[in-house]
């Protein structure tokens, strides 16, 4: 996700409603480690003594089960509570601790008779089990009045998305039966790996409610089936003002479906489809509805979407009468030097030159045959999506890709694949064709807050390592450095879980969750040898790796030379 997109989402997350009468009690950002009842005695006392408590801020602390239970007890008679700002309050906690803590807090709110307006649990990385921890609360009458639900970066996954959708549906059903249906206005759930099934389940809930004004679901691995489901749901939300689906994968089908959904929505002000691979046909479909639709549009982001000059110019021309427009972002597309000049000229002729964002990351004009092959490539992408959904084994996925390639002869000069294609079926050629910004693109695709996903991505990237090919070697190591540096720099990242996952996938450690080990290749160990010598790598795990590499296991026998080299390095740098 681009920096300004992160800023946009952060800004939306940061917005808070003014609590009338000053009924807010805040412990925001104090960095308190609250493990037990004794550690929260002062907080509990303040909550109990606070008359007319409307908002409680606990974000930026770390709260254990016993501490949560004590705080919950103090909330049981706080019937005026409306705003729960509880993001980032489980840093360093084990995942099994989070659901009971959430259950306690939720039960207290239900007992109190409070009616919530805002529930913010972003940046808690609690996974599907965490959603179960708030399931009862979301279904209860306490949430019949809920207007904003913020669950950004919680690692919900498909399962959590389905649980959440079912809870919102039930809440709407129960509230409707009482004559005051749930009217959720703001939904934020970026970076949750919802994928198509999770997005489709939520789309059904959105369609049922019909009250959304803002929807933020960036970076969720959603492809065109999920995008189409969301598009169908958005049509039933006439008050929609902000649509942020940045860094998902529309392709032509999803973009056209979304364009049709936007056609009759008259209140939309902000559209963020950056990094969504809308392509030229999708951009043209959006341009068609811009001519007469979206009358109060302020911001349009179609950056990094493989849009060519024709598509970009048509979008610009369609904005001529958008008097409230403040920003158009078409950076990172495939306009070429002439296309960029033409786009600037059109915008200037409409007295909108200052509204056009930077074009500094333009990818250049595509080859003549690349645009013709868009449809064939999309068919191949769909084949890969089907393979991922239907086959769980890596070998079967590779067979599916081979079958797709046999059905669709490759063009003489194929387009660069997207990152998801490389990570699904890694090859040196695909990595190189991601271009000079491959490391950044991979960083944006991989959920580096998830240690297992990060370890998996590391092994997929390193699997294409070639010691004798300097270009491939550099591309692999740059990409590995990018994701690991970002992951290890995060205070919430579990380095222990990363090392454990790595060892499990290499077949060096037995898993209780039936994770199938990968076939170890020399590149895995060579890239790891590089990584352990970098300043970002946690030194406390060097000894663990050395111990496992010193074992004589069958997993690494096929690449004994790389294993011995890694062992030697580990022993040399071991603290």
PDB file of C-alpha atoms in Angstrom, residues 432-533:
ATOM      1  CA  UNK A 432      13.018 -10.734 -12.238  1.00  0.00           C
ATOM      2  CA  UNK A 433      10.018  -9.535 -14.238  1.00  0.00           C
ATOM      3  CA  UNK A 434       8.552  -7.901 -11.133  1.00  0.00           C
ATOM      4  CA  UNK A 435      11.105  -5.191 -11.867  1.00  0.00           C
ATOM      5  CA  UNK A 436      13.376  -3.017  -9.779  1.00  0.00           C
ATOM      6  CA  UNK A 437      10.656  -2.431  -7.156  1.00  0.00           C
ATOM      7  CA  UNK A 438      10.125  -6.141  -6.551  1.00  0.00           C
ATOM      8  CA  UNK A 439      11.190  -5.937  -2.904  1.00  0.00           C
ATOM      9  CA  UNK A 440       8.652  -3.192  -2.169  1.00  0.00           C
ATOM     10  CA  UNK A 441       5.897  -4.985  -4.089  1.00  0.00           C
ATOM     11  CA  UNK A 442       6.493  -8.191  -2.142  1.00  0.00           C
ATOM     12  CA  UNK A 443       6.555  -6.274   1.161  1.00  0.00           C
ATOM     13  CA  UNK A 444       3.137  -4.840   0.300  1.00  0.00           C
ATOM     14  CA  UNK A 445       1.705  -8.257  -0.568  1.00  0.00           C
ATOM     15  CA  UNK A 446       3.001 -10.256   2.410  1.00  0.00           C
ATOM     16  CA  UNK A 447       1.370  -9.795   5.811  1.00  0.00           C
ATOM     17  CA  UNK A 448       4.577  -9.290   7.788  1.00  0.00           C
ATOM     18  CA  UNK A 449       2.641  -9.133  11.057  1.00  0.00           C
ATOM     19  CA  UNK A 450       1.952 -12.848  10.619  1.00  0.00           C
ATOM     20  CA  UNK A 451       5.098 -14.817  11.471  1.00  0.00           C
ATOM     21  CA  UNK A 452       3.926 -17.966   9.681  1.00  0.00           C
ATOM     22  CA  UNK A 453       3.076 -16.081   6.477  1.00  0.00           C
ATOM     23  CA  UNK A 454       6.411 -14.268   6.630  1.00  0.00           C
ATOM     24  CA  UNK A 455       8.344 -17.523   7.011  1.00  0.00           C
ATOM     25  CA  UNK A 456       6.376 -19.054   4.160  1.00  0.00           C
ATOM     26  CA  UNK A 457       7.103 -16.070   1.910  1.00  0.00           C
ATOM     27  CA  UNK A 458      10.808 -16.221   2.824  1.00  0.00           C
ATOM     28  CA  UNK A 459      11.005 -19.854   1.703  1.00  0.00           C
ATOM     29  CA  UNK A 460       9.093 -19.225  -1.515  1.00  0.00           C
ATOM     30  CA  UNK A 461      11.348 -16.318  -2.472  1.00  0.00           C
ATOM     31  CA  UNK A 462      14.555 -18.150  -1.545  1.00  0.00           C
ATOM     32  CA  UNK A 463      13.486 -21.273  -3.444  1.00  0.00           C
ATOM     33  CA  UNK A 464      14.460 -19.558  -6.732  1.00  0.00           C
ATOM     34  CA  UNK A 465      17.936 -18.539  -5.504  1.00  0.00           C
ATOM     35  CA  UNK A 466      20.731 -19.266  -8.009  1.00  0.00           C
ATOM     36  CA  UNK A 467      24.272 -18.923  -6.739  1.00  0.00           C
ATOM     37  CA  UNK A 468      25.721 -18.785 -10.262  1.00  0.00           C
ATOM     38  CA  UNK A 469      23.225 -16.221 -11.554  1.00  0.00           C
ATOM     39  CA  UNK A 470      24.151 -12.874 -10.011  1.00  0.00           C
ATOM     40  CA  UNK A 471      20.963 -11.116 -11.168  1.00  0.00           C
ATOM     41  CA  UNK A 472      18.634 -13.707  -9.658  1.00  0.00           C
ATOM     42  CA  UNK A 473      20.790 -13.975  -6.529  1.00  0.00           C
ATOM     43  CA  UNK A 474      20.612 -10.215  -5.955  1.00  0.00           C
ATOM     44  CA  UNK A 475      16.861 -10.123  -6.605  1.00  0.00           C
ATOM     45  CA  UNK A 476      16.252 -12.894  -4.064  1.00  0.00           C
ATOM     46  CA  UNK A 477      18.438 -11.398  -1.349  1.00  0.00           C
ATOM     47  CA  UNK A 478      17.010  -7.892  -1.811  1.00  0.00           C
ATOM     48  CA  UNK A 479      13.477  -9.270  -1.536  1.00  0.00           C
ATOM     49  CA  UNK A 480      14.346 -11.380   1.518  1.00  0.00           C
ATOM     50  CA  UNK A 481      16.009  -8.398   3.201  1.00  0.00           C
ATOM     51  CA  UNK A 482      12.931  -6.276   2.500  1.00  0.00           C
ATOM     52  CA  UNK A 483      10.332  -8.501   4.160  1.00  0.00           C
ATOM     53  CA  UNK A 484      12.523  -9.642   7.067  1.00  0.00           C
ATOM     54  CA  UNK A 485      13.755  -6.165   7.928  1.00  0.00           C
ATOM     55  CA  UNK A 486      10.167  -4.907   7.960  1.00  0.00           C
ATOM     56  CA  UNK A 487       8.925  -7.882   9.997  1.00  0.00           C
ATOM     57  CA  UNK A 488      11.687  -7.857  12.602  1.00  0.00           C
ATOM     58  CA  UNK A 489      11.399  -4.095  13.083  1.00  0.00           C
ATOM     59  CA  UNK A 490       7.793  -4.443  14.227  1.00  0.00           C
ATOM     60  CA  UNK A 491       7.501  -4.615  18.045  1.00  0.00           C
ATOM     61  CA  UNK A 492       4.460  -6.897  17.739  1.00  0.00           C
ATOM     62  CA  UNK A 493       6.181  -9.433  15.468  1.00  0.00           C
ATOM     63  CA  UNK A 494       6.882 -12.796  17.108  1.00  0.00           C
ATOM     64  CA  UNK A 495      10.424 -13.736  16.112  1.00  0.00           C
ATOM     65  CA  UNK A 496      10.117 -17.004  18.049  1.00  0.00           C
ATOM     66  CA  UNK A 497       7.045 -17.968  16.025  1.00  0.00           C
ATOM     67  CA  UNK A 498       8.897 -17.069  12.831  1.00  0.00           C
ATOM     68  CA  UNK A 499      11.861 -19.334  13.671  1.00  0.00           C
ATOM     69  CA  UNK A 500       9.522 -22.152  14.746  1.00  0.00           C
ATOM     70  CA  UNK A 501       7.501 -21.865  11.532  1.00  0.00           C
ATOM     71  CA  UNK A 502      10.681 -21.821   9.470  1.00  0.00           C
ATOM     72  CA  UNK A 503      11.988 -24.985  11.103  1.00  0.00           C
ATOM     73  CA  UNK A 504       8.638 -26.722  10.709  1.00  0.00           C
ATOM     74  CA  UNK A 505       8.398 -25.889   7.018  1.00  0.00           C
ATOM     75  CA  UNK A 506      11.984 -27.055   6.491  1.00  0.00           C
ATOM     76  CA  UNK A 507      11.095 -30.387   8.090  1.00  0.00           C
ATOM     77  CA  UNK A 508      13.454 -29.838  11.025  1.00  0.00           C
ATOM     78  CA  UNK A 509      10.763 -29.500  13.688  1.00  0.00           C
ATOM     79  CA  UNK A 510       7.572 -31.496  14.100  1.00  0.00           C
ATOM     80  CA  UNK A 511       4.301 -29.573  13.971  1.00  0.00           C
ATOM     81  CA  UNK A 512       1.167 -30.318  15.946  1.00  0.00           C
ATOM     82  CA  UNK A 513      -0.930 -28.654  13.249  1.00  0.00           C
ATOM     83  CA  UNK A 514      -0.041 -31.028  10.398  1.00  0.00           C
ATOM     84  CA  UNK A 515       1.898 -28.436   8.415  1.00  0.00           C
ATOM     85  CA  UNK A 516       3.421 -30.182   5.416  1.00  0.00           C
ATOM     86  CA  UNK A 517       7.168 -29.457   5.111  1.00  0.00           C
ATOM     87  CA  UNK A 518       8.509 -28.033   1.864  1.00  0.00           C
ATOM     88  CA  UNK A 519      11.161 -29.836  -0.137  1.00  0.00           C
ATOM     89  CA  UNK A 520      14.351 -28.194   1.058  1.00  0.00           C
ATOM     90  CA  UNK A 521      16.518 -26.737  -1.698  1.00  0.00           C
ATOM     91  CA  UNK A 522      19.935 -25.145  -1.443  1.00  0.00           C
ATOM     92  CA  UNK A 523      18.456 -21.680  -1.981  1.00  0.00           C
ATOM     93  CA  UNK A 524      16.509 -21.892   1.283  1.00  0.00           C
ATOM     94  CA  UNK A 525      19.703 -22.411   3.280  1.00  0.00           C
ATOM     95  CA  UNK A 526      21.817 -19.996   1.241  1.00  0.00           C
ATOM     96  CA  UNK A 527      19.304 -17.176   1.705  1.00  0.00           C
ATOM     97  CA  UNK A 528      19.062 -18.005   5.406  1.00  0.00           C
ATOM     98  CA  UNK A 529      22.877 -17.871   5.665  1.00  0.00           C
ATOM     99  CA  UNK A 530      22.707 -14.379   4.195  1.00  0.00           C
ATOM    100  CA  UNK A 531      19.860 -13.281   6.496  1.00  0.00           C
ATOM    101  CA  UNK A 532      21.473 -14.374   9.779  1.00  0.00           C
ATOM    102  CA  UNK A 533      24.449 -12.108   9.038  1.00  0.00           C
TER     103      UNK A 533
END
